[in-house]
XYZ file of C-alpha atoms in Angstrom:
713
model
C -0.581 -83.844 33.393
C -3.589 -82.439 35.213
C -4.514 -79.962 37.907
C -6.698 -81.423 40.647
C -8.944 -78.967 42.486
C -10.627 -80.279 45.644
C -13.335 -78.222 47.322
C -12.704 -78.221 51.087
C -15.756 -76.011 51.625
C -18.756 -74.862 49.643
C -17.521 -72.648 46.807
C -19.009 -70.048 44.464
C -17.126 -69.397 41.233
C -19.407 -66.924 39.514
C -20.381 -67.087 35.852
C -21.524 -63.438 35.846
C -25.084 -64.585 35.150
C -28.186 -64.425 37.350
C -31.841 -65.474 37.284
C -34.043 -62.490 38.081
C -35.809 -62.864 41.403
C -34.352 -66.309 42.110
C -30.541 -66.374 41.994
C -28.328 -63.304 42.181
C -25.048 -65.123 41.520
C -24.901 -68.216 39.301
C -22.074 -70.692 38.680
C -21.012 -72.224 35.361
C -22.859 -75.246 33.959
C -22.669 -77.155 30.702
C -25.740 -77.875 28.584
C -26.674 -80.872 30.766
C -26.590 -78.993 34.073
C -23.202 -80.398 35.150
C -20.993 -77.718 36.740
C -17.496 -76.926 35.501
C -14.830 -74.404 36.462
C -13.593 -72.076 33.686
C -9.873 -72.324 33.089
C -9.469 -68.533 33.087
C -10.522 -68.389 36.754
C -7.822 -70.867 37.745
C -5.206 -69.299 35.480
C -5.770 -65.924 37.172
C -5.535 -67.465 40.648
C -2.334 -69.297 39.690
C -0.749 -66.124 38.329
C -1.527 -64.237 41.532
C 0.033 -67.021 43.600
C 3.085 -67.069 41.295
C 3.521 -63.304 41.686
C 3.334 -63.696 45.475
C 6.134 -66.268 45.346
C 8.129 -64.008 43.046
C 7.688 -61.092 45.470
C 8.992 -63.183 48.356
C 11.955 -64.373 46.263
C 13.049 -60.911 45.047
C 11.854 -61.255 41.421
C 13.643 -64.570 40.943
C 10.798 -66.031 38.886
C 9.769 -63.043 36.730
C 10.796 -64.753 33.487
C 9.097 -67.985 34.539
C 5.817 -66.158 35.150
C 5.858 -64.396 31.769
C 6.820 -67.589 29.955
C 4.125 -69.673 31.669
C 1.232 -67.224 31.693
C 2.187 -64.727 28.985
C 2.717 -60.993 29.318
C -0.371 -58.900 30.102
C -1.412 -56.713 27.171
C 0.673 -58.619 24.628
C -0.567 -61.053 22.008
C 2.186 -63.617 22.617
C 0.624 -66.457 24.657
C 2.275 -68.225 27.539
C 3.679 -71.734 27.502
C 0.908 -73.258 29.596
C -2.302 -74.560 28.012
C -5.066 -75.103 30.568
C -8.469 -76.588 29.807
C -11.716 -76.173 31.734
C -12.062 -78.091 34.977
C -14.465 -81.008 34.747
C -15.779 -83.265 37.486
C -13.996 -86.540 37.991
C -15.798 -89.165 35.879
C -17.270 -86.330 33.814
C -17.423 -88.435 30.643
C -19.442 -91.128 32.417
C -21.763 -88.620 34.085
C -22.391 -86.554 30.940
C -23.027 -89.683 28.862
C -25.502 -90.927 31.466
C -27.333 -87.588 31.599
C -27.345 -87.148 27.805
C -28.802 -90.608 27.249
C -31.126 -90.275 30.231
C -32.657 -87.083 28.854
C -33.666 -89.036 25.733
C -35.504 -91.656 27.770
C -39.285 -91.439 27.387
C -39.911 -93.170 30.719
C -37.111 -91.763 32.867
C -36.257 -88.472 31.117
C -37.670 -86.400 34.000
C -35.005 -87.826 36.330
C -32.368 -86.083 34.208
C -34.016 -82.682 34.153
C -31.316 -79.982 33.957
C -32.417 -78.341 37.215
C -32.355 -81.676 39.061
C -28.836 -82.336 37.767
C -27.728 -78.904 38.995
C -29.129 -79.656 42.452
C -27.046 -82.848 42.621
C -23.860 -80.777 42.742
C -24.964 -77.368 44.048
C -27.422 -75.640 46.330
C -28.704 -72.088 46.773
C -27.362 -70.189 49.764
C -29.023 -67.029 51.097
C -27.335 -64.186 52.925
C -28.227 -60.703 54.080
C -26.580 -57.610 55.556
C -27.440 -56.344 59.040
C -27.586 -52.826 60.380
C -26.068 -51.506 63.597
C -29.066 -52.790 65.545
C -28.597 -56.363 64.326
C -31.633 -56.267 62.037
C -31.536 -57.193 58.350
C -31.062 -54.229 56.033
C -33.869 -53.574 53.609
C -33.383 -55.126 50.132
C -30.099 -56.766 51.173
C -31.171 -60.405 50.744
C -28.995 -62.201 48.184
C -29.195 -65.760 46.872
C -26.043 -67.333 45.489
C -25.541 -70.795 44.099
C -22.573 -72.667 45.536
C -20.762 -75.852 44.585
C -21.000 -78.497 47.287
C -18.044 -79.280 49.501
C -16.131 -82.413 48.474
C -16.409 -82.062 44.694
C -13.214 -82.658 42.718
C -12.419 -81.072 39.358
C -9.657 -82.024 36.915
C -8.034 -79.576 34.469
C -6.032 -81.014 31.563
C -2.690 -79.208 31.424
C 0.176 -78.884 28.958
C 3.419 -77.257 30.082
C 7.157 -77.671 29.506
C 8.857 -79.935 32.040
C 11.256 -77.230 33.211
C 8.323 -75.254 34.660
C 6.610 -78.157 36.459
C 8.455 -77.793 39.777
C 7.701 -74.073 39.985
C 4.042 -74.639 39.065
C 3.807 -77.275 41.803
C 4.944 -74.662 44.336
C 2.402 -72.213 42.947
C -0.406 -74.771 43.415
C 0.509 -75.161 47.090
C 0.127 -71.398 47.558
C -3.511 -71.467 46.427
C -5.866 -71.766 49.402
C -9.055 -69.968 48.352
C -10.980 -69.196 45.191
C -14.242 -67.533 44.232
C -16.660 -65.292 46.131
C -16.956 -64.745 49.896
C -13.550 -66.188 50.685
C -13.629 -64.442 54.078
C -17.124 -65.742 54.852
C -16.517 -69.469 54.822
C -16.635 -70.140 51.108
C -13.959 -71.087 48.605
C -11.436 -73.115 50.617
C -9.677 -75.418 48.152
C -6.689 -77.661 47.673
C -4.877 -77.481 44.332
C -2.261 -80.010 43.214
C -0.554 -81.400 40.112
C -1.279 -85.020 39.249
C -0.047 -87.348 36.551
C -2.689 -88.665 34.200
C -1.817 -91.934 32.537
C -5.186 -92.043 30.787
C -4.755 -88.664 29.099
C -3.038 -90.117 26.044
C -3.106 -88.112 22.847
C -5.532 -89.630 20.349
C -4.806 -89.549 16.655
C -7.131 -89.787 13.664
C -8.173 -93.422 13.419
C -9.486 -93.313 9.853
C -6.636 -91.313 8.279
C -5.419 -94.298 6.213
C -8.946 -95.042 4.948
C -9.561 -91.553 3.511
C -9.254 -91.305 -0.253
C -8.050 -88.146 -1.956
C -10.380 -87.405 -4.886
C -9.842 -84.754 -7.537
C -6.999 -83.236 -5.507
C -9.456 -82.441 -2.701
C -9.511 -83.549 0.911
C -12.482 -82.869 3.208
C -12.054 -82.228 6.913
C -14.463 -81.910 9.825
C -13.752 -79.933 12.993
C -15.719 -80.579 16.178
C -15.402 -78.069 19.019
C -14.684 -79.702 22.388
C -14.738 -76.374 24.244
C -16.408 -73.040 23.383
C -14.532 -71.095 20.741
C -14.045 -67.320 20.441
C -14.470 -66.495 16.739
C -15.124 -63.160 15.036
C -17.144 -64.936 12.343
C -19.650 -67.781 12.297
C -17.232 -69.921 10.321
C -13.609 -70.978 10.742
C -11.588 -68.992 8.235
C -9.215 -70.628 5.821
C -6.398 -68.511 7.238
C -7.023 -70.071 10.672
C -6.947 -73.557 9.135
C -3.734 -72.683 7.312
C -2.193 -71.473 10.576
C -3.170 -74.697 12.392
C -1.587 -76.870 9.710
C 1.507 -74.667 9.458
C 2.090 -74.791 13.231
C 1.664 -78.562 13.283
C 4.020 -78.929 10.288
C 6.719 -76.858 12.028
C 6.385 -78.933 15.207
C 6.162 -82.268 13.367
C 9.314 -81.613 11.318
C 11.302 -79.783 14.049
C 11.673 -76.657 11.916
C 12.786 -73.345 13.383
C 9.602 -71.289 13.265
C 11.535 -68.047 12.749
C 13.119 -69.413 9.573
C 10.288 -71.585 8.240
C 9.975 -69.322 5.202
C 13.416 -70.548 4.092
C 12.151 -74.143 3.848
C 11.115 -74.862 0.231
C 8.445 -77.403 1.121
C 6.960 -75.090 3.752
C 6.759 -72.333 1.132
C 4.996 -74.646 -1.332
C 2.501 -75.834 1.277
C 1.672 -72.594 3.053
C 3.128 -69.509 1.384
C 2.121 -70.065 -2.220
C -1.160 -70.657 -4.029
C -0.398 -74.344 -4.626
C -2.610 -75.361 -1.714
C -5.980 -73.780 -0.877
C -7.450 -74.047 2.613
C -11.177 -73.356 2.361
C -13.304 -71.822 5.086
C -14.988 -74.389 7.335
C -18.736 -73.848 7.479
C -21.395 -75.150 9.814
C -22.137 -78.864 9.530
C -25.358 -80.463 10.774
C -25.855 -84.235 10.806
C -22.490 -84.540 9.021
C -23.782 -82.408 6.134
C -21.920 -79.256 5.197
C -24.238 -76.249 4.920
C -23.734 -73.406 2.468
C -24.125 -69.675 3.075
C -27.742 -68.611 2.565
C -28.088 -66.991 -0.897
C -28.840 -63.274 -0.727
C -31.567 -63.758 -3.350
C -33.690 -65.780 -0.903
C -36.147 -63.544 0.938
C -39.221 -63.913 3.122
C -42.230 -61.690 3.584
C -41.536 -59.206 6.364
C -43.440 -59.732 9.649
C -45.285 -62.727 8.214
C -45.605 -66.225 9.748
C -45.604 -67.739 6.239
C -42.627 -69.892 5.284
C -42.623 -69.098 1.554
C -39.353 -68.062 -0.060
C -39.432 -65.135 -2.478
C -36.691 -64.387 -4.970
C -35.109 -60.987 -5.106
C -36.599 -60.406 -8.568
C -40.223 -61.037 -7.528
C -42.384 -58.016 -8.397
C -45.140 -58.528 -5.856
C -46.129 -55.494 -3.830
C -44.756 -56.784 -0.551
C -42.035 -55.931 1.898
C -39.257 -58.491 2.177
C -36.473 -59.322 4.607
C -33.637 -61.837 4.662
C -34.184 -65.424 5.769
C -33.520 -65.984 9.501
C -30.623 -68.329 8.744
C -26.986 -67.746 7.881
C -26.515 -71.256 6.476
C -28.630 -73.957 4.952
C -29.216 -76.495 2.216
C -32.054 -77.066 -0.255
C -33.794 -80.447 -0.191
C -36.895 -81.129 -2.300
C -38.055 -77.513 -2.577
C -37.437 -76.924 1.144
C -34.569 -74.716 2.283
C -33.460 -76.148 5.633
C -31.563 -73.516 7.561
C -29.545 -73.254 10.734
C -27.445 -70.699 12.596
C -24.267 -71.096 14.580
C -25.204 -71.188 18.266
C -23.424 -68.691 20.489
C -23.480 -67.520 24.083
C -21.637 -64.882 26.108
C -19.067 -65.523 28.833
C -18.086 -62.760 31.258
C -14.607 -62.122 32.649
C -12.756 -59.469 34.595
C -9.176 -58.447 35.205
C -8.469 -57.559 38.808
C -6.783 -54.243 39.683
C -3.040 -54.097 40.202
C -3.837 -53.491 43.855
C -4.641 -57.082 44.860
C -6.379 -55.998 48.053
C -9.266 -54.923 45.781
C -11.319 -57.872 44.607
C -12.999 -56.389 41.531
C -12.242 -53.725 38.901
C -12.555 -50.082 39.848
C -12.352 -46.950 37.736
C -9.080 -46.817 35.756
C -7.817 -50.035 37.358
C -8.923 -53.489 36.274
C -11.415 -54.262 33.568
C -14.639 -56.088 32.760
C -14.909 -57.808 29.394
C -16.890 -60.502 27.658
C -16.454 -63.083 24.905
C -19.079 -64.188 22.409
C -18.420 -67.909 22.084
C -19.434 -70.523 19.566
C -21.027 -73.376 21.495
C -19.032 -76.535 22.206
C -19.963 -79.630 20.137
C -20.555 -77.410 17.075
C -19.185 -79.012 13.905
C -17.674 -77.376 10.812
C -16.637 -78.828 7.456
C -14.293 -77.582 4.759
C -11.854 -78.736 2.069
C -8.168 -78.533 1.260
C -7.299 -78.365 -2.440
C -3.856 -79.241 -3.746
C -1.641 -81.946 -5.169
C -2.198 -85.418 -3.736
C 1.337 -85.617 -2.336
C 0.709 -82.432 -0.335
C -2.655 -83.624 0.986
C -1.156 -86.921 2.070
C 1.468 -85.031 4.097
C -1.294 -83.073 5.841
C -3.074 -86.240 6.972
C 0.135 -87.612 8.468
C 0.477 -84.521 10.676
C -2.547 -85.623 12.712
C -2.085 -89.389 12.816
C -0.989 -89.306 16.472
C -2.857 -86.267 17.783
C -6.114 -84.902 16.382
C -6.474 -82.146 18.999
C -6.224 -78.579 17.691
C -6.851 -75.104 19.135
C -8.805 -72.375 17.349
C -9.684 -68.737 17.984
C -8.800 -66.316 20.770
C -7.737 -67.155 24.332
C -6.624 -70.640 23.332
C -4.370 -71.110 26.346
C -7.209 -71.104 28.859
C -10.828 -72.199 28.579
C -11.436 -71.711 24.863
C -10.748 -73.163 21.451
C -10.015 -76.871 21.906
C -11.290 -78.945 18.993
C -10.682 -82.191 17.129
C -10.077 -82.608 13.410
C -11.113 -85.539 11.249
C -10.411 -86.138 7.560
C -13.054 -87.393 5.133
C -13.174 -88.370 1.485
C -14.411 -85.535 -0.737
C -17.763 -86.790 -2.036
C -19.242 -83.950 -4.087
C -19.106 -84.375 -7.863
C -18.790 -80.970 -9.500
C -19.873 -82.270 -12.912
C -22.911 -84.225 -11.720
C -25.247 -81.201 -11.763
C -28.433 -80.779 -13.769
C -28.750 -77.383 -15.419
C -32.249 -76.508 -16.595
C -33.343 -73.875 -19.114
C -29.724 -72.859 -19.739
C -29.802 -70.946 -16.438
C -27.413 -71.605 -13.572
C -26.725 -69.890 -10.252
C -23.232 -69.580 -8.839
C -22.982 -69.043 -5.096
C -20.050 -67.316 -3.411
C -19.114 -69.750 -0.643
C -16.455 -67.468 0.831
C -15.666 -63.749 0.657
C -13.862 -62.656 -2.507
C -11.223 -59.899 -2.501
C -11.017 -58.261 -5.945
C -8.749 -55.516 -7.295
C -9.559 -53.407 -10.314
C -7.158 -52.545 -13.140
C -5.761 -49.668 -11.059
C -4.834 -51.988 -8.189
C -7.576 -50.687 -5.910
C -9.895 -52.993 -3.973
C -13.281 -53.122 -5.658
C -16.736 -54.685 -5.206
C -18.250 -53.493 -8.481
C -20.031 -55.807 -10.933
C -17.688 -54.903 -13.804
C -14.501 -55.694 -11.898
C -16.022 -58.931 -10.579
C -16.967 -60.201 -14.040
C -13.512 -59.347 -15.306
C -11.942 -61.293 -12.414
C -14.161 -64.286 -13.252
C -13.238 -63.983 -16.921
C -16.837 -63.737 -18.147
C -17.141 -60.022 -18.853
C -17.935 -60.816 -22.515
C -21.202 -62.417 -21.339
C -22.258 -59.474 -19.185
C -25.591 -59.126 -20.969
C -26.570 -62.673 -19.902
C -25.557 -62.268 -16.270
C -27.463 -60.975 -13.271
C -25.407 -60.110 -10.207
C -26.732 -59.959 -6.621
C -23.998 -58.855 -4.244
C -23.477 -57.936 -0.632
C -20.213 -56.590 0.714
C -18.228 -57.240 3.869
C -15.060 -55.850 5.421
C -12.282 -58.430 5.755
C -9.401 -58.203 8.182
C -7.545 -60.785 10.223
C -4.592 -61.106 12.548
C -1.054 -62.302 11.956
C 0.002 -64.015 15.174
C 3.583 -64.293 13.952
C 3.923 -60.538 13.591
C 1.497 -59.744 16.383
C -0.267 -57.284 14.079
C -3.701 -57.012 12.454
C -3.965 -57.581 8.730
C -5.131 -54.861 6.368
C -8.903 -54.395 6.399
C -10.367 -54.397 2.895
C -13.794 -54.384 1.251
C -14.795 -57.757 -0.216
C -17.782 -59.446 -1.822
C -19.635 -61.311 0.914
C -20.288 -65.050 0.996
C -23.877 -65.782 -0.042
C -23.703 -63.404 -3.005
C -25.073 -64.913 -6.230
C -24.594 -64.497 -9.942
C -27.212 -65.982 -12.294
C -25.935 -66.921 -15.766
C -27.971 -67.712 -18.905
C -26.959 -69.138 -22.278
C -23.277 -69.686 -21.476
C -21.558 -72.913 -22.607
C -21.672 -75.475 -19.817
C -17.902 -76.065 -19.987
C -17.298 -72.411 -19.180
C -19.649 -72.653 -16.204
C -17.795 -75.669 -14.829
C -14.500 -73.889 -15.338
C -15.727 -70.928 -13.261
C -16.629 -73.197 -10.334
C -13.354 -75.115 -10.463
C -11.081 -72.213 -9.482
C -10.485 -69.624 -6.768
C -10.498 -65.901 -7.494
C -9.047 -62.693 -6.163
C -6.513 -62.272 -3.384
C -5.458 -64.555 -0.503
C -6.945 -67.607 -2.217
C -4.716 -69.972 -0.209
C -6.577 -68.733 2.884
C -9.918 -69.840 1.457
C -11.034 -66.561 -0.112
C -12.628 -66.408 -3.547
C -14.404 -69.805 -3.590
C -17.617 -70.323 -5.595
C -19.934 -73.270 -6.235
C -22.649 -74.105 -8.718
C -25.879 -74.575 -6.780
C -28.166 -77.218 -8.205
C -31.338 -75.358 -7.236
C -34.116 -74.411 -9.621
C -34.674 -70.820 -8.611
C -37.979 -70.654 -10.476
C -39.636 -73.288 -8.248
C -41.891 -72.399 -5.330
C -39.741 -72.884 -2.233
C -40.348 -72.821 1.504
C -37.934 -72.615 4.425
C -37.762 -74.383 7.800
C -35.371 -75.132 10.654
C -32.911 -77.922 10.030
C -33.300 -80.506 12.768
C -30.294 -82.085 14.395
C -30.379 -85.854 14.646
C -28.546 -87.864 17.241
C -27.526 -91.514 17.319
C -27.368 -91.453 21.105
C -29.141 -94.479 22.604
C -31.649 -94.103 25.425
C -30.537 -95.049 28.914
C -32.113 -98.385 29.873
C -33.729 -99.231 33.203
C -30.991 -101.776 33.912
C -28.270 -99.162 33.297
C -29.992 -96.767 35.709
C -30.163 -99.484 38.369
C -26.484 -100.376 37.970
C -25.276 -96.777 37.647
C -22.452 -96.005 40.071
C -23.582 -92.375 40.197
C -26.809 -93.306 41.960
C -26.659 -90.116 44.038
C -27.787 -88.219 40.929
C -30.778 -90.528 40.433
C -31.686 -90.407 44.139
C -31.428 -86.619 44.205
C -33.867 -86.374 41.268
C -36.278 -88.826 42.914
C -36.068 -86.808 46.122
C -36.931 -83.600 44.225
C -39.885 -85.332 42.578
C -40.934 -86.639 45.990
C -41.033 -83.068 47.326
C -42.975 -81.857 44.269
C -45.471 -84.640 44.851
C -45.872 -83.679 48.531
C -46.588 -80.068 47.509
C -49.119 -81.226 44.902
C -50.811 -83.438 47.505
C -50.998 -80.603 50.006
C -52.526 -78.201 47.484
C -54.964 -80.762 46.079
C -56.245 -81.722 49.564
C -56.342 -85.366 48.506
C -53.551 -86.685 50.704
C -53.807 -88.988 53.685
C -53.073 -86.158 56.157
C -55.884 -83.912 54.967
C -57.790 -84.405 58.243
C -54.632 -83.565 60.184
C -54.187 -80.325 58.202
C -57.844 -79.447 58.690
C -57.471 -80.030 62.412
C -54.427 -77.725 62.620
C -56.051 -74.971 60.553
C -59.552 -75.044 62.035
C -58.701 -75.573 65.676
C -56.859 -72.894 67.579
C -53.529 -74.727 67.255
C -50.708 -72.224 67.647
C -47.650 -72.039 65.440
C -45.716 -72.744 68.619
C -47.012 -76.312 68.591
C -46.208 -76.653 64.898
C -42.676 -75.364 65.623
C -42.324 -77.956 68.393
C -43.272 -80.703 65.949
C -40.603 -79.435 63.550
C -38.051 -79.483 66.391
C -39.011 -83.061 67.344
C -38.627 -84.036 63.715
C -35.225 -82.399 63.195
C -33.726 -83.790 66.421
C -34.915 -87.364 65.845
C -32.779 -89.950 64.093
C -35.446 -92.628 63.758
C -39.174 -93.228 63.816
C -38.841 -94.548 67.356
C -37.204 -91.354 68.632
C -39.849 -89.183 66.988
C -42.643 -91.371 68.345
C -41.178 -91.175 71.836
C -40.992 -87.358 71.729
C -44.549 -87.144 70.417
C -45.885 -89.473 73.130
C -44.005 -87.585 75.866
C -45.426 -84.279 74.585
C -48.967 -85.653 74.709
C -48.419 -86.780 78.318
C -47.093 -83.502 79.681
C -49.132 -81.068 77.615
C -52.686 -80.454 76.467
C -54.964 -82.653 74.419
C -53.853 -81.127 71.093
C -50.769 -83.347 71.069
C -52.968 -86.379 71.732
C -55.053 -85.496 68.666
C -51.936 -84.837 66.595
C -50.598 -88.229 67.657
C -53.751 -89.934 66.475
C -53.432 -88.369 63.018
C -49.710 -89.165 62.609
C -49.674 -92.707 63.995
C -51.097 -96.137 63.289
C -50.920 -98.451 66.300
C -48.683 -95.866 68.060
C -46.207 -95.905 65.149
C -45.512 -93.145 62.640
C -43.595 -95.701 60.539
C -46.778 -97.691 59.869
C -48.673 -94.495 59.085
C -45.972 -93.464 56.623
C -46.156 -96.839 54.878
C -49.879 -96.255 54.334
C -49.141 -92.740 53.007
C -46.566 -94.074 50.525
C -48.965 -96.723 49.256
C -52.044 -94.521 48.909
C -50.530 -91.119 48.026
C -47.618 -92.198 45.809
C -47.823 -95.723 44.414
C -51.608 -95.748 43.908
C -51.949 -92.053 43.050
C -53.024 -90.695 39.664
C -53.010 -86.954 40.373
C -49.930 -86.081 38.319
C -49.174 -88.531 35.526
C -45.577 -87.436 34.938
C -44.512 -87.729 38.577
C -46.835 -90.633 39.473
C -45.589 -92.722 36.549
C -42.040 -92.455 37.891
C -43.053 -93.740 41.324
C -44.881 -96.646 39.698
C -41.757 -97.847 37.910
C -39.489 -100.393 39.511
C -36.865 -97.703 40.152
C -39.422 -95.347 41.726
C -40.961 -98.003 43.972
C -37.518 -99.202 45.000
C -36.725 -95.626 46.063
C -39.945 -95.300 48.075
C -39.572 -98.655 49.815
C -35.824 -99.102 50.233
C -34.505 -95.561 50.630
C -34.003 -94.435 54.223
C -37.671 -94.356 55.233
C -37.234 -91.943 58.109
C -35.318 -89.547 55.868
C -38.272 -89.540 53.450
C -40.701 -89.127 56.350
C -38.759 -86.098 57.610
C -38.861 -84.532 54.143
C -42.574 -85.278 53.857
C -43.705 -84.037 57.279
C -41.314 -81.069 57.274
C -42.808 -79.829 54.000
C -46.389 -80.373 55.285
C -45.754 -78.566 58.587
C -43.905 -75.677 56.914
C -46.762 -75.078 54.467
C -49.248 -75.281 57.360
C -47.338 -72.513 59.186
C -47.551 -70.219 56.179
C -51.220 -71.003 55.668
C -51.942 -70.128 59.301
C -49.966 -66.909 58.973
C -51.833 -65.919 55.808
C -55.164 -66.556 57.579
C -54.074 -64.254 60.387
C -53.956 -67.035 63.015
């Protein structure tokens, strides 16, 4: 099921962002410049409408509202899961734009700003004083979504609430800013979606379970609110446990009484590792704390923590990375901030005020980010886990999962790494902590000391041959079942390193083959041998992301059913070209501009030309108005006519302008090359010629007016 939102007027649903000096209120866009509507905005509007219905019906639907939307201030979510609103045909449009941006020849047509202008425009407004004049510093520019756009929100809800939700949708009439000033009129309705079929994991039967390990990859489909830059093992455990309960129709309140559930999720028989950042399908490891760079230096050399040089050092600028041929390739999890607000209880007030309502923000991990991790356990258990996702690979992660955030997809992969295929040189090996480790000392207290760590690892007898480089972190968590935070404890941070010399290789392998400390089933206490020679000279660099996306071909652009996007971009380039021509003084109307500027031609005449242009629907109408003006007025119009016409026709003059100033021009290679392609020439010659002429002459005349004003004419 889906929600369909139709814009019956221009609409501004603010993102909370602005562009200094250009736009005061911005709307939400994805990375390609395609607008979307955050689910939280719609969820809030729906709740308000539901409460209005409930008020009319004497609190008849109070339980329905709490069950659908959740109770404010409580951690128990509502029944409804609502995803962000995307344009109809969003998948087609985003694929076209993504591939178009990779095109060497046509990439400029898919510029992010051009894409934004296909669906939005900037609207200006000002306040006036009691005399009807604009107030000083009151000008505001807001970006609005164009009337007629349609957005679809994927929706999950129990059938018993559908009829009530349908009534709620009919109550919604307006959304966004300036609802009383002509913006934000909408129509909201529930629609069935036969195409929205749950998709399972296609390759589940082809995945082999090796060494009692199963790899998984998680790809975020929507932004995700995470406290850390990785997906914790406890979150993975919770996802699998919830799916297991649903898959087997177990009573969630009594799941702990099910023996198999206990073995899978409440014992240490299965370990769910943290999922760390993956780039180009390669799992990255936490950056070792022993890797340093020279402070405030552009050099890319890596220094070890034991280097004695008289220099100041700082940590590498990456949280994760991998070493390839003496180069540490690093990357960070990409985040951005989303802004939200809770309206006051007094619904006549539109925004939070002191002690009523609230502003808040979420730091989100970017959509399309990928993470990889492992599950360790008996093969029979791992096989059961794969079956849970055969019919539906969609999962939800992080906070605010019921609206806007957290949707992802999971995929299983064969575990490829061979623990015992590692070269160890000079009897020295480094062991990297790949997840936080929670250690207790002999008194039962949490500890991060070297002595207690070595005892936990079982290598305290070799302490003289071990160097330890640790950082600490505070670990907490949240138990959604209890609705309470977990105990916060000090732990050894991921990225910590111990360097071991002259220890039997079998003992080293044994260390890396186990988990240590507390909460190991949640992914804590994992270590790996890193096959890196720490004595080598190393450098660091950004890890580049590679894409298999194919470029958009010329034929695909020609046959694209979303040609309005292409035409909008060509129109923007056309305007840029007109401006460049005007400033360069190389265009065909240079003599006309010189005539206007040098002769005492008033702005009144220029304004009249603009009026003739705006009221004409064809070249013939414009020509007729221009000829009539030259008959009844002074000789200036006769001169103007001679500059704008060939054989008493502006159409013929415009054809000459197109040929000389656009097709044959070489002033701006980027823009000119577009208009020399088959698509560009087709636009110039087959697009509504008078529409292009109006754009062209309007821009020329407007710039002439400002030039005259600046000269004091």
